């Protein structure tokens, strides 16, 4: 999660995919530059599927398993979170910042919630996950190495 946040802050965009790969797995040209076209091909043809599996395991261990939203409000909030964070699905137990949200994304989230629900003003504070508090408490603790 820290890598995603650092990428957003440094490059100004949220990456679609972050894979934990070794230096040797990154294709480079004769001058040592990363060959992005070969890297994209490696992702698309499945050569980096093992790295993707490791990434999914770490995310599941850190964020917990996916918990589908319940009811119309949670479903609508999860859809808003997914749009703002440019992701496919959002677990109702995951927190906004754990999902890669930044302080600037909070403002966009606020505006989208206000628009979706016809609310005049939503306080801009640390947003919880789309789920309710009691369900969030079931989230497993992060392993000591992630704290």
Coordinates of N, CA, C and O in Angstrom, one line a residue:
X1 N 0.8 -1.2 0.0 CA 0.0 0.0 0.0 C 0.9 1.3 0.0 O 0.5 2.2 -0.6
X2 N 2.0 1.2 0.7 CA 2.9 2.3 0.7 C 3.5 2.6 -0.7 O 3.7 3.7 -1.0
X3 N 3.7 1.5 -1.4 CA 4.3 1.7 -2.8 C 3.3 2.4 -3.6 O 3.6 3.3 -4.4
X4 N 2.0 2.0 -3.5 CA 1.0 2.6 -4.4 C 0.9 4.1 -4.0 O 0.8 5.0 -4.9
X5 N 0.9 4.4 -2.7 CA 0.8 5.8 -2.3 C 2.0 6.6 -2.7 O 1.8 7.8 -3.2
X6 N 3.2 6.1 -2.6 CA 4.4 6.8 -3.1 C 4.3 7.0 -4.6 O 4.7 8.1 -5.1
X7 N 3.8 6.1 -5.3 CA 3.7 6.2 -6.8 C 2.7 7.4 -7.1 O 3.0 8.2 -8.0
X8 N 1.6 7.4 -6.4 CA 0.6 8.5 -6.7 C 1.3 9.8 -6.4 O 1.1 10.8 -7.1
X9 N 2.0 9.9 -5.2 CA 2.6 11.2 -4.9 C 3.7 11.6 -5.8 O 3.8 12.8 -6.2
X10 N 4.5 10.6 -6.2 CA 5.7 11.0 -7.1 C 5.3 11.2 -8.5 O 5.7 12.2 -9.1
X11 N 4.5 10.3 -9.1 CA 4.2 10.4 -10.5 C 2.8 11.1 -10.8 O 2.6 11.5 -12.0
X12 N 2.0 11.2 -9.8 CA 0.7 11.9 -10.0 C -0.4 11.1 -10.6 O -1.4 11.6 -11.1
X13 N -0.3 9.8 -10.6 CA -1.4 8.9 -11.1 C -1.4 7.7 -10.3 O -0.4 7.3 -9.7
X14 N -2.5 7.0 -10.3 CA -2.7 5.7 -9.5 C -2.4 4.6 -10.5 O -3.1 4.5 -11.5
X15 N -1.4 3.8 -10.3 CA -1.1 2.7 -11.2 C -2.2 1.6 -11.2 O -2.9 1.4 -10.2
X16 N -2.5 1.0 -12.3 CA -3.5 0.0 -12.4 C -3.0 -1.3 -11.8 O -3.8 -2.0 -11.2
X17 N -1.7 -1.6 -11.8 CA -1.2 -2.8 -11.3 C 0.1 -2.6 -10.7 O 1.0 -1.9 -11.3
X18 N 0.4 -3.1 -9.5 CA 1.7 -3.1 -8.9 C 2.0 -4.6 -8.6 O 1.3 -5.3 -7.9
X19 N 3.1 -5.1 -9.2 CA 3.5 -6.4 -9.0 C 4.9 -6.5 -8.2 O 5.8 -5.8 -8.6
X20 N 5.0 -7.3 -7.2 CA 6.2 -7.5 -6.5 C 7.1 -8.4 -7.3 O 7.0 -9.6 -7.3
X21 N 8.0 -7.9 -8.1 CA 8.9 -8.7 -9.0 C 10.4 -8.4 -8.6 O 10.7 -7.3 -8.0
X22 N 11.2 -9.3 -8.9 CA 12.6 -9.1 -8.6 C 13.2 -8.3 -9.7 O 12.6 -8.1 -10.8
X23 N 14.4 -7.7 -9.5 CA 15.1 -6.9 -10.5 C 15.3 -7.7 -11.8 O 15.2 -7.2 -12.9
X24 N 15.6 -9.0 -11.7 CA 15.8 -9.8 -12.8 C 14.6 -10.1 -13.7 O 14.7 -10.4 -14.9
X25 N 13.4 -9.9 -13.1 CA 12.2 -10.1 -13.9 C 11.8 -8.9 -14.7 O 10.9 -9.0 -15.5
X26 N 12.5 -7.8 -14.6 CA 12.1 -6.6 -15.3 C 13.0 -6.6 -16.6 O 14.2 -6.5 -16.5
X27 N 12.3 -6.6 -17.8 CA 13.1 -6.6 -19.0 C 13.7 -5.3 -19.3 O 13.1 -4.2 -19.2
X28 N 15.0 -5.4 -19.6 CA 15.8 -4.2 -19.9 C 16.5 -4.3 -21.2 O 16.9 -5.4 -21.7
X29 N 16.8 -3.2 -21.8 CA 17.5 -3.1 -23.1 C 19.0 -3.1 -22.8 O 19.5 -3.2 -21.7
X30 N 19.8 -2.9 -23.9 CA 21.3 -2.9 -23.8 C 21.8 -1.8 -22.9 O 22.9 -2.0 -22.3
X31 N 21.1 -0.7 -22.8 CA 21.6 0.4 -22.0 C 21.0 0.4 -20.6 O 21.3 1.3 -19.8
X32 N 20.3 -0.7 -20.2 CA 19.8 -0.9 -18.9 C 18.4 -0.2 -18.6 O 17.9 -0.2 -17.5
X33 N 17.9 0.4 -19.7 CA 16.5 1.0 -19.5 C 15.5 0.0 -19.5 O 15.5 -1.0 -20.2
X34 N 14.4 0.2 -18.7 CA 13.3 -0.7 -18.7 C 12.6 -0.7 -20.0 O 12.2 0.4 -20.6
X35 N 12.3 -1.8 -20.6 CA 11.6 -1.9 -21.9 C 10.1 -2.1 -21.5 O 9.6 -3.3 -21.3
X36 N 9.4 -1.1 -21.5 CA 8.0 -1.1 -21.1 C 7.1 -2.0 -22.0 O 6.2 -2.6 -21.5
X37 N 7.4 -2.0 -23.3 CA 6.6 -2.8 -24.2 C 6.8 -4.3 -23.8 O 5.8 -5.1 -23.8
X38 N 8.0 -4.7 -23.5 CA 8.2 -6.1 -23.2 C 7.6 -6.4 -21.8 O 7.2 -7.5 -21.5
X39 N 7.7 -5.4 -20.9 CA 7.1 -5.6 -19.6 C 5.5 -5.8 -19.7 O 5.0 -6.7 -19.1
X40 N 4.9 -5.0 -20.5 CA 3.5 -5.1 -20.8 C 3.2 -6.5 -21.4 O 2.2 -7.1 -21.0
X41 N 4.0 -6.9 -22.3 CA 3.8 -8.2 -22.9 C 3.9 -9.3 -21.9 O 3.1 -10.3 -21.9
X42 N 4.9 -9.2 -21.0 CA 5.0 -10.2 -19.9 C 3.8 -10.3 -19.0 O 3.4 -11.4 -18.6
X43 N 3.2 -9.1 -18.7 CA 2.0 -9.1 -17.9 C 0.8 -9.7 -18.7 O 0.1 -10.6 -18.1
X44 N 0.7 -9.3 -19.9 CA -0.4 -9.8 -20.7 C -0.4 -11.3 -21.1 O -1.4 -12.0 -21.1
X45 N 0.8 -11.8 -21.3 CA 0.9 -13.2 -21.7 C 1.0 -14.2 -20.5 O 1.1 -15.4 -20.6
X46 N 1.0 -13.6 -19.3 CA 0.9 -14.5 -18.1 C 2.3 -14.8 -17.5 O 2.4 -15.6 -16.5
X47 N 3.4 -14.3 -18.0 CA 4.7 -14.6 -17.5 C 4.9 -14.1 -16.1 O 5.7 -14.6 -15.3
X48 N 4.1 -13.1 -15.7 CA 4.2 -12.5 -14.3 C 3.0 -12.9 -13.4 O 2.7 -12.3 -12.4
X49 N 2.3 -14.0 -13.8 CA 1.2 -14.5 -13.0 C 1.5 -14.8 -11.6 O 0.8 -14.6 -10.7
X50 N 2.7 -15.4 -11.4 CA 3.2 -15.8 -10.0 C 3.3 -14.5 -9.2 O 2.9 -14.5 -8.0
X51 N 3.9 -13.4 -9.8 CA 4.0 -12.2 -9.0 C 2.6 -11.6 -8.7 O 2.4 -11.1 -7.6
X52 N 1.7 -11.7 -9.6 CA 0.3 -11.3 -9.4 C -0.4 -12.1 -8.3 O -1.1 -11.5 -7.4
X53 N -0.1 -13.4 -8.2 CA -0.7 -14.2 -7.2 C -0.1 -13.8 -5.8 O -0.8 -13.7 -4.8
X54 N 1.2 -13.5 -5.8 CA 1.9 -13.1 -4.5 C 1.3 -11.7 -4.1 O 1.0 -11.5 -2.9
X55 N 1.0 -10.9 -5.0 CA 0.5 -9.6 -4.7 C -0.9 -9.7 -4.2 O -1.3 -9.0 -3.2
X56 N -1.7 -10.6 -4.7 CA -3.1 -10.9 -4.2 C -3.1 -11.4 -2.8 O -3.9 -11.1 -2.0
X57 N -2.1 -12.3 -2.6 CA -2.0 -12.9 -1.2 C -1.7 -11.8 -0.2 O -2.2 -11.8 0.9
X58 N -0.7 -11.0 -0.5 CA -0.4 -9.9 0.4 C -1.5 -9.0 0.7 O -1.8 -8.6 1.8
X59 N -2.2 -8.6 -0.4 CA -3.4 -7.7 -0.3 C -4.5 -8.4 0.6 O -5.1 -7.7 1.5
X60 N -4.7 -9.6 0.4 CA -5.8 -10.3 1.2 C -5.3 -10.4 2.6 O -6.2 -10.2 3.5
X61 N -4.1 -10.7 2.9 CA -3.6 -10.8 4.2 C -3.7 -9.4 4.9 O -4.0 -9.3 6.1
X62 N -3.4 -8.3 4.2 CA -3.4 -7.0 4.8 C -4.8 -6.4 4.9 O -5.2 -5.9 5.9
X63 N -5.6 -6.6 3.8 CA -6.9 -6.0 3.8 C -8.0 -6.9 4.3 O -9.1 -6.5 4.5
X64 N -7.7 -8.2 4.3 CA -8.8 -9.2 4.6 C -9.5 -9.6 3.3 O -9.2 -9.0 2.2
X65 N -10.3 -10.6 3.4 CA -11.0 -11.1 2.2 C -12.0 -10.1 1.7 O -12.4 -9.2 2.5
X66 N -12.5 -10.3 0.5 CA -13.5 -9.4 0.0 C -14.9 -9.7 0.7 O -15.3 -10.8 0.8
X67 N -15.5 -8.6 1.2 CA -16.8 -8.7 1.8 C -17.7 -7.8 0.9 O -17.5 -6.6 0.8
X68 N -18.7 -8.5 0.3 CA -19.6 -7.8 -0.6 C -20.4 -6.8 0.1 O -20.8 -7.1 1.3
X69 N -20.7 -5.6 -0.5 CA -21.6 -4.7 0.2 C -23.0 -5.2 0.3 O -23.5 -6.0 -0.5
X70 N -23.7 -4.8 1.4 CA -25.0 -5.2 1.7 C -26.0 -4.0 1.5 O -25.7 -3.0 2.0
X71 N -27.1 -4.2 0.8 CA -28.1 -3.2 0.7 C -27.7 -2.1 -0.3 O -26.6 -2.1 -0.9
X72 N -28.7 -1.3 -0.6 CA -28.6 -0.3 -1.7 C -27.5 0.8 -1.4 O -26.8 1.2 -2.2
X73 N -27.5 1.2 -0.1 CA -26.6 2.3 0.3 C -25.1 1.8 0.2 O -24.3 2.5 -0.4
X74 N -24.8 0.7 0.8 CA -23.5 0.2 0.7 C -23.1 -0.1 -0.7 O -21.9 0.1 -1.1
X75 N -24.0 -0.7 -1.5 CA -23.6 -1.0 -2.9 C -23.3 0.3 -3.7 O -22.4 0.4 -4.4
X76 N -24.1 1.4 -3.4 CA -23.9 2.7 -4.1 C -22.6 3.3 -3.6 O -21.8 3.8 -4.4
X77 N -22.3 3.2 -2.3 CA -21.0 3.7 -1.8 C -19.8 3.0 -2.4 O -18.8 3.5 -2.7
X78 N -19.9 1.6 -2.4 CA -18.8 0.8 -3.0 C -18.6 1.2 -4.4 O -17.4 1.2 -4.9
X79 N -19.7 1.4 -5.2 CA -19.5 1.8 -6.6 C -18.8 3.2 -6.7 O -17.9 3.4 -7.6
X80 N -19.1 4.1 -5.8 CA -18.5 5.4 -5.8 C -17.0 5.3 -5.4 O -16.1 5.9 -6.1
X81 N -16.7 4.5 -4.4 CA -15.3 4.2 -4.0 C -14.5 3.7 -5.2 O -13.4 4.1 -5.5
X82 N -15.1 2.7 -5.9 CA -14.5 2.0 -7.0 C -14.2 3.1 -8.2 O -13.1 3.0 -8.8
X83 N -15.1 4.0 -8.4 CA -14.9 5.0 -9.5 C -13.8 5.9 -9.0 O -12.9 6.2 -9.8
X84 N -13.9 6.4 -7.8 CA -12.9 7.4 -7.3 C -11.5 6.8 -7.3 O -10.5 7.4 -7.7
X85 N -11.4 5.5 -6.9 CA -10.1 4.8 -6.8 C -9.7 4.1 -8.0 O -8.6 3.4 -8.0
X86 N -10.5 4.1 -9.1 CA -10.2 3.5 -10.3 C -9.9 2.0 -10.2 O -8.9 1.5 -10.6
X87 N -10.8 1.3 -9.5 CA -10.6 -0.1 -9.3 C -11.9 -0.8 -9.7 O -13.0 -0.2 -9.8
X88 N -11.9 -2.1 -9.8 CA -13.1 -2.9 -10.2 C -14.1 -3.1 -9.0 O -15.2 -2.8 -9.2
X89 N -13.6 -3.6 -7.9 CA -14.5 -3.8 -6.8 C -13.9 -3.3 -5.5 O -12.7 -3.1 -5.4
X90 N -14.7 -3.0 -4.5 CA -14.3 -2.5 -3.2 C -15.0 -3.4 -2.2 O -16.2 -3.5 -2.2
X91 N -14.2 -3.9 -1.3 CA -14.7 -4.7 -0.1 C -15.3 -3.7 0.9 O -14.8 -2.6 1.1
X92 N -16.4 -4.0 1.5 CA -17.1 -3.1 2.4 C -16.3 -3.0 3.7 O -16.7 -2.2 4.6
X93 N -15.3 -3.8 3.9 CA -14.5 -3.8 5.1 C -13.2 -3.0 5.0 O -12.5 -2.8 5.9
X94 N -12.8 -2.7 3.8 CA -11.5 -2.0 3.5 C -11.6 -0.5 3.7 O -12.7 0.1 3.5
X95 N -10.6 0.1 4.2 CA -10.6 1.5 4.4 C -10.2 2.2 3.2 O -9.4 1.7 2.3
X96 N -10.6 3.5 3.1 CA -10.3 4.3 1.9 C -8.8 4.4 1.6 O -8.3 4.2 0.5
X97 N -8.0 4.7 2.6 CA -6.6 4.9 2.4 C -5.8 3.6 2.2 O -4.8 3.5 1.5
X98 N -6.3 2.5 2.8 CA -5.7 1.2 2.5 C -5.9 0.8 1.1 O -5.1 0.0 0.5
X99 N -7.0 1.3 0.5 CA -7.2 1.0 -1.0 C -6.5 1.9 -1.9 O -6.6 1.8 -3.1
X100 N -5.6 2.8 -1.4 CA -4.8 3.7 -2.2 C -5.4 5.1 -2.3 O -4.8 5.9 -3.1
X101 N -6.4 5.4 -1.6 CA -6.9 6.8 -1.6 C -6.0 7.8 -1.1 O -5.2 7.5 -0.1
X102 N -6.0 9.0 -1.6 CA -5.1 10.0 -1.1 C -6.0 11.2 -0.5 O -7.3 11.1 -0.7
X103 N -5.4 12.1 0.1 CA -6.2 13.2 0.7 C -6.9 14.0 -0.4 O -8.0 14.5 -0.2
X104 N -6.4 14.1 -1.6 CA -7.1 14.7 -2.7 C -8.3 13.9 -3.2 O -9.3 14.5 -3.6
X105 N -8.1 12.6 -3.1 CA -9.3 11.7 -3.5 C -10.4 11.9 -2.5 O -11.6 11.7 -2.9
X106 N -10.2 12.3 -1.3 CA -11.2 12.5 -0.3 C -12.2 13.6 -0.8 O -13.4 13.4 -0.7
X107 N -11.7 14.6 -1.4 CA -12.5 15.7 -1.9 C -13.4 15.2 -3.1 O -14.6 15.5 -3.2
X108 N -12.8 14.4 -4.0 CA -13.6 13.9 -5.1 C -14.6 12.9 -4.6 O -15.8 12.9 -5.0
X109 N -14.3 12.1 -3.6 CA -15.2 11.2 -3.0 C -16.4 12.0 -2.4 O -17.6 11.6 -2.5
X110 N -16.1 13.0 -1.6 CA -17.1 13.9 -1.0 C -18.1 14.4 -2.1 O -19.3 14.3 -1.9
X111 N -17.6 14.9 -3.1 CA -18.4 15.5 -4.2 C -19.3 14.4 -4.8 O -20.5 14.6 -5.1
X112 N -18.7 13.2 -5.1 CA -19.5 12.2 -5.7 C -20.6 11.6 -4.8 O -21.7 11.3 -5.2
X113 N -20.3 11.6 -3.5 CA -21.3 11.1 -2.5 C -22.4 12.1 -2.5 O -23.6 11.8 -2.5
X114 N -22.1 13.4 -2.4 CA -23.1 14.5 -2.4 C -24.0 14.4 -3.6 O -25.2 14.5 -3.5
X115 N -23.4 14.2 -4.8 CA -24.1 14.2 -6.0 C -25.0 12.9 -6.0 O -26.2 13.0 -6.4
X116 N -24.5 11.8 -5.7 CA -25.2 10.5 -5.8 C -26.4 10.5 -4.9 O -27.5 10.0 -5.2
X117 N -26.2 11.0 -3.6 CA -27.3 10.9 -2.6 C -28.1 12.2 -2.5 O -29.0 12.3 -1.7
X118 N -27.7 13.3 -3.2 CA -28.5 14.5 -3.1 C -28.3 15.2 -1.8 O -29.2 15.9 -1.3
X119 N -27.1 15.0 -1.2 CA -26.8 15.6 0.1 C -26.1 16.9 -0.2 O -25.2 17.0 -1.0
X120 N -26.4 18.0 0.6 CA -25.8 19.3 0.4 C -24.4 19.3 0.8 O -23.5 19.9 0.2
X121 N -24.0 18.7 2.0 CA -22.7 18.8 2.4 C -22.3 17.5 3.2 O -23.1 17.1 4.1
X122 N -21.2 16.9 2.9 CA -20.7 15.7 3.6 C -19.4 16.2 4.2 O -18.6 16.7 3.6
X123 N -19.3 16.0 5.6 CA -18.0 16.4 6.2 C -16.8 15.8 5.6 O -16.8 14.6 5.3
X124 N -15.8 16.5 5.3 CA -14.6 16.0 4.7 C -13.6 15.6 5.8 O -12.8 16.4 6.3
X125 N -13.7 14.4 6.3 CA -12.8 13.8 7.3 C -12.4 12.4 6.8 O -12.8 12.0 5.7
X126 N -11.6 11.7 7.5 CA -11.2 10.4 7.1 C -12.4 9.5 6.8 O -13.1 9.2 7.7
X127 N -12.5 9.2 5.5 CA -13.7 8.4 5.2 C -13.5 6.9 5.6 O -12.4 6.4 5.5
X128 N -14.6 6.3 6.2 CA -14.5 4.9 6.5 C -14.7 4.1 5.2 O -14.9 4.7 4.1
X129 N -14.7 2.8 5.3 CA -15.0 2.0 4.2 C -16.5 2.1 3.9 O -17.2 2.7 4.6
X130 N -17.0 1.6 2.7 CA -18.4 1.7 2.4 C -19.3 1.0 3.4 O -20.4 1.3 3.4
X131 N -18.7 0.0 4.1 CA -19.5 -0.8 5.1 C -19.8 -0.1 6.4 O -19.3 1.0 6.6
X132 N -20.5 -0.7 7.2 CA -20.8 -0.1 8.5 C -19.8 -0.5 9.5 O -19.0 -1.5 9.4
X133 N -19.7 0.2 10.6 CA -18.7 0.0 11.6 C -18.6 -1.4 12.2 O -17.5 -2.0 12.3
X134 N -19.7 -2.0 12.6 CA -19.6 -3.4 13.2 C -19.0 -4.4 12.2 O -18.2 -5.2 12.7
X135 N -19.2 -4.2 10.9 CA -18.7 -5.2 10.0 C -17.2 -4.9 9.8 O -16.4 -5.8 9.5
X136 N -16.8 -3.7 9.9 CA -15.4 -3.3 9.8 C -14.5 -4.0 10.9 O -13.4 -4.3 10.7
X137 N -15.1 -4.1 12.1 CA -14.3 -4.7 13.2 C -13.9 -6.1 12.9 O -13.1 -6.7 13.6
X138 N -14.5 -6.8 11.9 CA -14.2 -8.2 11.6 C -12.9 -8.3 10.8 O -12.5 -9.3 10.5
X139 N -12.4 -7.1 10.4 CA -11.2 -7.1 9.5 C -10.0 -7.7 10.3 O -9.8 -7.2 11.4
X140 N -9.3 -8.6 9.7 CA -8.2 -9.2 10.5 C -7.1 -8.1 10.6 O -6.9 -7.2 9.8
X141 N -6.3 -8.3 11.7 CA -5.2 -7.4 11.9 C -4.1 -7.6 10.9 O -3.9 -8.7 10.5
X142 N -3.4 -6.6 10.6 CA -2.3 -6.7 9.6 C -1.2 -7.5 10.3 O -1.0 -7.3 11.5
X143 N -0.4 -8.3 9.6 CA 0.7 -9.0 10.2 C 1.7 -7.9 10.7 O 1.8 -6.8 10.2
X144 N 2.5 -8.3 11.7 CA 3.4 -7.4 12.3 C 4.3 -6.7 11.3 O 4.7 -5.6 11.5
X145 N 4.7 -7.4 10.3 CA 5.6 -6.8 9.3 C 5.0 -5.7 8.5 O 5.7 -4.9 7.9
X146 N 3.6 -5.6 8.5 CA 2.9 -4.6 7.7 C 2.5 -3.4 8.6 O 2.0 -2.4 8.1
X147 N 2.7 -3.4 9.9 CA 2.3 -2.4 10.7 C 3.2 -1.2 10.8 O 4.4 -1.3 10.5

